[in-house]
Amino acid sequence: MRLMSLQLLLGPRSGAQAAWGGVLHGFVERAAMNHAPELLPLLRPGGRQAPAHFAVLPPPVTDGPQAESADEDDPEPLDFGIVLFGALAEQADELAQALRMQCASRLHGRLARLGEVRVIDAPSHLPALAVEPASAIRLHRLELRAPLLLASGSATHAGWRQYRHLPWPSLGSVLESIAARLRVLAPTQAAQLGLDALPARLRWRAAPAQWQIEPLTPASRPAREIVLPYQTREHHLAPSGLIGTLIYPSHHPEQEAALLYWGQWVGVGQKTTMGFGSYAWIPS
C-alpha cells in the first residue's frame, strides 16, 4: 500500500470550478488506458463491481470561493494524492509517467503539467497514536476531507423522507466499511487485526453496541450534505455525500483506533475512486 503525492500545475480556468474527485478519477484511468494499458488489470483486478485498487485523494472540500492566482497567467497548483493497493503499488513510477504523458491532452479543458511526485509507503504496523494507550480514547473525531457516502439506497431514501438529508452513519457502519476494504485492499494490515481469520465469504461485523452509536457534530464545523456534479461524455453524475465533522463516543477503543487509523489509507464508504471517503482521524 503506497501513497503517491502529486502536484499538477494548471493553466487558466474558464467556467465553474471542477469537482476534482471525478475529474482526477478519469485522469488516472485515461492515463493508464492511453499510455500504460498493462496497468489496467491492476486497477480493477476483481472486475468493475469489485473495489478498485486505487483511491483518489482530491484537495479537501472547502466552503466559500477558491483563492485565485495573483496573476491570471500564473499556473494554479493542484495538490492531490492517489493511494495504490496490491500489485499496483509496485507500479507507482510507471503510473506517474503515464500521468505525465496524459497531461498533453489537458485536464478538464485546461493546460496541465505534472510537477514533483513523491511516493510514501504505508507503515507496516500500526504506529504510535496521539493518545496512548489506545484504551484511554474516549472520542473519535472524523474530519471529513471529502464527501462521505455510506448508506444503502433504501437508507438514503429513508433519510430523505425523515430528515431531508443523507443519514449520518453509525460507528458500526463506518467500522464495517473500513474492515471490508482492508480485507480486499490491504491484507497485511487486515491480518494484523485478525480480519483474515474469517472465511472470505463472511463479512466482519461490528458489535451491536457500535451500531447504536450515532455521531455528534460540532457547531464550528457541522456535518452537512453537498452535491458534486460531474459530467463525462456518456454520463452526467451528481453524487452527494457528507462533509464536516463527525464525533463518535468510543465503545471498544483499541479495536476502533486500529480500524479508524487504517481507514485513513483505504477510505470508507462508496465512490472512493472518485475522491469520496477520505478523512483525518483525531482521537481524544
Short mmCIF file of C-alpha atoms in Angstrom, two decimals:
data_model
loop_
_atom_site.label_atom_id
_atom_site.label_comp_id
_atom_site.label_asym_id
_atom_site.label_seq_id
_atom_site.Cartn_x
_atom_site.Cartn_y
_atom_site.Cartn_z
CA MET A 1 0.00 0.00 0.00
CA ARG A 2 1.57 3.29 -1.13
CA LEU A 3 0.56 6.91 -1.42
CA MET A 4 1.51 8.99 -4.45
CA SER A 5 1.63 12.67 -3.51
CA LEU A 6 1.36 14.80 -6.65
CA GLN A 7 1.02 18.38 -7.81
CA LEU A 8 -0.45 19.49 -11.11
CA LEU A 9 0.19 22.98 -12.47
CA LEU A 10 -2.90 24.11 -14.34
CA GLY A 11 -3.45 26.81 -16.91
CA PRO A 12 -6.23 29.43 -16.83
CA ARG A 13 -9.72 28.29 -15.94
CA SER A 14 -12.96 29.27 -17.61
CA GLY A 15 -16.30 28.44 -16.08
CA ALA A 16 -17.14 26.85 -12.76
CA GLN A 17 -14.65 25.12 -10.52
CA ALA A 18 -14.37 21.39 -11.21
CA ALA A 19 -15.47 18.57 -8.92
CA TRP A 20 -11.90 17.34 -8.72
CA GLY A 21 -12.61 13.86 -7.40
CA GLY A 22 -14.40 12.78 -10.57
CA VAL A 23 -12.02 14.65 -12.86
CA LEU A 24 -8.92 13.09 -11.29
CA HIS A 25 -10.53 9.64 -11.31
CA GLY A 26 -10.97 9.94 -15.08
CA PHE A 27 -7.44 11.35 -15.43
CA VAL A 28 -5.93 8.26 -13.78
CA GLU A 29 -7.95 5.74 -15.79
CA ARG A 30 -7.37 7.52 -19.12
CA ALA A 31 -3.63 7.77 -18.39
CA ALA A 32 -3.44 4.02 -17.88
CA MET A 33 -5.65 3.28 -20.89
CA ASN A 34 -3.72 5.55 -23.25
CA HIS A 35 -0.14 5.20 -22.04
CA ALA A 36 0.18 2.13 -19.79
CA PRO A 37 -2.51 -0.40 -20.76
CA GLU A 38 -0.64 -3.13 -18.91
CA LEU A 39 -1.76 -1.40 -15.69
CA LEU A 40 -5.47 -1.72 -16.45
CA PRO A 41 -5.84 -5.24 -14.96
CA LEU A 42 -4.12 -3.96 -11.80
CA LEU A 43 -6.51 -1.03 -11.40
CA ARG A 44 -9.53 -3.33 -11.06
CA PRO A 45 -8.30 -6.91 -10.67
CA GLY A 46 -11.68 -8.08 -9.37
CA GLY A 47 -13.70 -6.55 -12.19
CA ARG A 48 -15.85 -3.43 -12.42
CA GLN A 49 -18.07 -4.40 -9.49
CA ALA A 50 -15.19 -5.14 -7.08
CA PRO A 51 -13.28 -2.46 -5.15
CA ALA A 52 -10.78 -0.64 -7.37
CA HIS A 53 -7.15 -0.95 -6.30
CA PHE A 54 -6.64 2.80 -6.27
CA ALA A 55 -8.31 5.68 -4.47
CA VAL A 56 -8.09 9.36 -5.39
CA LEU A 57 -7.45 11.90 -2.63
CA PRO A 58 -8.56 15.25 -4.13
CA PRO A 59 -7.96 18.61 -2.48
CA PRO A 60 -10.12 18.93 0.65
CA VAL A 61 -13.61 20.32 0.08
CA THR A 62 -13.75 23.87 1.45
CA ASP A 63 -16.53 26.39 1.89
CA GLY A 64 -16.58 29.70 0.07
CA PRO A 65 -14.87 30.87 -3.11
CA GLN A 66 -11.50 29.47 -4.07
CA ALA A 67 -8.49 31.77 -3.94
CA GLU A 68 -7.40 32.96 -7.37
CA SER A 69 -3.80 33.26 -8.52
CA ALA A 70 -2.23 36.67 -8.00
CA ASP A 71 -1.58 36.78 -11.73
CA GLU A 72 -4.05 35.04 -14.02
CA ASP A 73 -1.11 33.90 -16.15
CA ASP A 74 0.46 32.08 -13.19
CA PRO A 75 -0.20 28.34 -13.15
CA GLU A 76 -2.64 27.18 -10.49
CA PRO A 77 -1.23 24.39 -8.30
CA LEU A 78 -3.49 21.42 -7.62
CA ASP A 79 -2.24 19.09 -4.88
CA PHE A 80 -3.77 15.63 -4.69
CA GLY A 81 -2.94 12.03 -3.89
CA ILE A 82 -3.51 8.54 -5.22
CA VAL A 83 -3.42 5.54 -2.89
CA LEU A 84 -2.31 2.33 -4.63
CA PHE A 85 -3.13 -1.16 -3.38
CA GLY A 86 -1.94 -4.66 -4.15
CA ALA A 87 0.30 -5.22 -7.17
CA LEU A 88 -0.49 -1.71 -8.42
CA ALA A 89 1.51 -0.28 -5.51
CA GLU A 90 4.71 -1.57 -7.15
CA GLN A 91 3.95 0.33 -10.37
CA ALA A 92 3.91 3.88 -8.98
CA ASP A 93 6.74 5.06 -11.25
CA GLU A 94 5.06 3.67 -14.35
CA LEU A 95 1.74 5.27 -13.41
CA ALA A 96 3.46 8.61 -12.78
CA GLN A 97 4.99 8.50 -16.25
CA ALA A 98 1.58 7.72 -17.77
CA LEU A 99 0.07 10.70 -15.92
CA ARG A 100 2.81 12.98 -17.28
CA MET A 101 2.04 11.86 -20.81
CA GLN A 102 -1.72 12.23 -20.29
CA CYS A 103 -1.21 15.91 -19.39
CA ALA A 104 -0.68 16.58 -23.10
CA SER A 105 -4.44 16.02 -23.53
CA ARG A 106 -5.26 18.71 -20.93
CA LEU A 107 -7.23 18.25 -17.74
CA HIS A 108 -10.84 19.44 -17.64
CA GLY A 109 -10.03 21.61 -20.66
CA ARG A 110 -7.02 23.24 -19.02
CA LEU A 111 -3.33 23.09 -19.80
CA ALA A 112 -1.68 20.78 -17.29
CA ARG A 113 1.83 19.84 -16.23
CA LEU A 114 2.72 17.30 -13.59
CA GLY A 115 5.31 18.51 -11.10
CA GLU A 116 7.20 16.53 -8.49
CA VAL A 117 5.81 13.14 -7.48
CA ARG A 118 6.56 11.68 -4.04
CA VAL A 119 5.83 8.07 -3.14
CA ILE A 120 5.19 7.23 0.51
CA ASP A 121 4.98 3.66 1.80
CA ALA A 122 2.27 2.84 4.31
CA PRO A 123 3.54 1.76 7.75
CA SER A 124 3.86 -1.99 8.08
CA HIS A 125 2.36 -1.85 11.58
CA LEU A 126 0.05 0.45 13.49
CA PRO A 127 2.25 3.42 14.54
CA ALA A 128 2.21 5.23 17.87
CA LEU A 129 -1.09 7.04 18.30
CA ALA A 130 -1.77 10.56 19.53
CA VAL A 131 -3.46 9.05 22.59
CA GLU A 132 -1.62 6.22 24.36
CA PRO A 133 -2.68 3.74 25.49
CA ALA A 134 -5.47 3.37 22.97
CA SER A 135 -7.74 2.15 25.76
CA ALA A 136 -7.77 5.74 27.05
CA ILE A 137 -9.51 7.04 23.91
CA ARG A 138 -12.96 8.38 24.69
CA LEU A 139 -13.90 10.13 21.44
CA HIS A 140 -13.17 9.54 17.75
CA ARG A 141 -13.30 12.74 15.70
CA LEU A 142 -13.52 12.30 11.92
CA GLU A 143 -12.70 15.43 9.92
CA LEU A 144 -14.16 14.63 6.51
CA ARG A 145 -11.70 15.84 3.86
CA ALA A 146 -14.03 14.68 1.10
CA PRO A 147 -17.71 13.74 0.95
CA LEU A 148 -18.69 10.59 2.80
CA LEU A 149 -21.32 8.38 1.16
CA LEU A 150 -22.10 5.39 3.35
CA ALA A 151 -25.71 4.32 3.01
CA SER A 152 -27.73 1.82 1.05
CA GLY A 153 -30.29 3.05 -1.43
CA SER A 154 -33.13 2.25 0.97
CA ALA A 155 -31.39 4.01 3.88
CA THR A 156 -30.76 7.05 1.70
CA HIS A 157 -34.44 7.28 0.74
CA ALA A 158 -35.50 6.78 4.37
CA GLY A 159 -33.12 9.51 5.50
CA TRP A 160 -34.54 11.88 2.95
CA ARG A 161 -38.10 11.14 4.00
CA GLN A 162 -37.35 11.65 7.69
CA TYR A 163 -34.58 14.26 7.81
CA ARG A 164 -34.35 15.71 4.28
CA HIS A 165 -30.66 14.79 4.11
CA LEU A 166 -28.44 11.71 3.88
CA PRO A 167 -28.46 9.58 7.04
CA TRP A 168 -25.45 10.04 9.28
CA PRO A 169 -23.62 6.70 9.58
CA SER A 170 -23.34 4.92 12.90
CA LEU A 171 -19.92 3.99 14.26
CA GLY A 172 -20.65 0.35 13.44
CA SER A 173 -21.33 1.07 9.77
CA VAL A 174 -18.08 3.07 9.49
CA LEU A 175 -16.04 0.27 11.09
CA GLU A 176 -17.60 -2.45 8.93
CA SER A 177 -16.94 -0.49 5.74
CA ILE A 178 -13.27 0.00 6.67
CA ALA A 179 -12.85 -3.66 7.64
CA ALA A 180 -14.34 -4.83 4.33
CA ARG A 181 -11.99 -2.58 2.36
CA LEU A 182 -8.95 -3.65 4.42
CA ARG A 183 -9.61 -7.33 3.74
CA VAL A 184 -9.64 -6.74 -0.02
CA LEU A 185 -7.09 -3.95 -0.41
CA ALA A 186 -4.60 -4.33 2.47
CA PRO A 187 -4.44 -7.98 3.54
CA THR A 188 -1.24 -7.48 5.56
CA GLN A 189 -2.85 -4.87 7.77
CA ALA A 190 -6.09 -6.87 7.87
CA ALA A 191 -4.17 -9.89 9.17
CA GLN A 192 -2.67 -7.81 11.97
CA LEU A 193 -6.22 -7.04 13.11
CA GLY A 194 -7.29 -10.67 12.87
CA LEU A 195 -9.67 -9.97 10.00
CA ASP A 196 -8.15 -12.77 7.92
CA ALA A 197 -9.47 -15.37 10.37
CA LEU A 198 -12.92 -15.06 8.82
CA PRO A 199 -13.82 -17.06 5.71
CA ALA A 200 -13.73 -14.80 2.66
CA ARG A 201 -17.48 -15.11 2.14
CA LEU A 202 -18.26 -13.81 5.65
CA ARG A 203 -18.28 -10.10 6.45
CA TRP A 204 -16.65 -8.84 9.64
CA ARG A 205 -19.34 -7.47 11.94
CA ALA A 206 -19.14 -4.63 14.43
CA ALA A 207 -20.66 -5.12 17.86
CA PRO A 208 -24.37 -4.30 18.24
CA ALA A 209 -23.42 -1.52 20.67
CA GLN A 210 -21.23 0.08 17.99
CA TRP A 211 -24.17 0.11 15.60
CA GLN A 212 -26.13 2.04 18.23
CA ILE A 213 -23.51 4.82 18.48
CA GLU A 214 -24.67 7.79 16.40
CA PRO A 215 -22.34 10.72 15.68
CA LEU A 216 -22.38 14.18 17.16
CA THR A 217 -21.32 17.20 15.11
CA PRO A 218 -19.80 20.47 16.40
CA ALA A 219 -21.33 23.86 15.67
CA SER A 220 -17.92 25.08 14.45
CA ARG A 221 -17.81 22.57 11.58
CA PRO A 222 -21.18 20.84 11.37
CA ALA A 223 -21.79 17.88 9.15
CA ARG A 224 -23.86 18.69 6.09
CA GLU A 225 -24.68 17.24 2.71
CA ILE A 226 -23.17 18.53 -0.52
CA VAL A 227 -23.62 17.52 -4.16
CA LEU A 228 -20.63 17.31 -6.51
CA PRO A 229 -21.85 17.28 -10.14
CA TYR A 230 -19.55 15.52 -12.57
CA GLN A 231 -20.07 15.22 -16.31
CA THR A 232 -18.44 12.88 -18.81
CA ARG A 233 -19.17 12.30 -22.48
CA GLU A 234 -21.53 9.46 -21.54
CA HIS A 235 -22.94 10.45 -18.16
CA HIS A 236 -23.99 13.37 -16.01
CA LEU A 237 -23.49 12.34 -12.39
CA ALA A 238 -24.47 14.20 -9.23
CA PRO A 239 -23.26 12.12 -6.26
CA SER A 240 -23.85 13.55 -2.81
CA GLY A 241 -22.11 12.99 0.50
CA LEU A 242 -21.48 14.41 3.94
CA ILE A 243 -18.69 16.83 4.77
CA GLY A 244 -17.82 18.48 8.06
CA THR A 245 -17.04 16.72 11.34
CA LEU A 246 -18.49 13.60 12.93
CA ILE A 247 -17.65 12.73 16.55
CA TYR A 248 -18.26 9.24 17.93
CA PRO A 249 -18.01 8.13 21.58
CA SER A 250 -15.79 5.05 21.82
CA HIS A 251 -17.00 1.60 22.82
CA HIS A 252 -14.06 -0.75 22.14
CA PRO A 253 -11.31 1.88 21.76
CA GLU A 254 -8.34 -0.35 20.87
CA GLN A 255 -10.19 -2.09 18.04
CA GLU A 256 -11.78 1.16 16.82
CA ALA A 257 -8.45 3.01 16.88
CA ALA A 258 -6.78 0.42 14.65
CA LEU A 259 -9.61 0.38 12.12
CA LEU A 260 -10.01 4.16 12.03
CA TYR A 261 -6.26 4.67 11.60
CA TRP A 262 -6.07 2.32 8.61
CA GLY A 263 -9.30 3.78 7.25
CA GLN A 264 -7.32 6.95 6.55
CA TRP A 265 -5.38 4.86 4.00
CA VAL A 266 -8.08 2.67 2.47
CA GLY A 267 -11.01 5.10 2.70
CA VAL A 268 -14.55 4.47 3.84
CA GLY A 269 -17.88 4.14 2.09
CA GLN A 270 -18.71 4.34 -1.59
CA LYS A 271 -17.15 6.15 -4.59
CA THR A 272 -13.60 6.23 -3.16
CA THR A 273 -12.11 6.11 -6.67
CA MET A 274 -13.90 9.42 -7.29
CA GLY A 275 -12.39 11.04 -4.22
CA PHE A 276 -15.09 10.25 -1.67
CA GLY A 277 -14.48 8.81 1.79
CA SER A 278 -11.17 10.34 2.91
CA TYR A 279 -10.88 11.76 6.42
CA ALA A 280 -8.49 12.67 9.21
CA TRP A 281 -8.97 10.75 12.46
CA ILE A 282 -8.34 12.65 15.69
CA PRO A 283 -8.67 10.62 18.90
CA SER A 284 -9.08 12.21 22.30
#
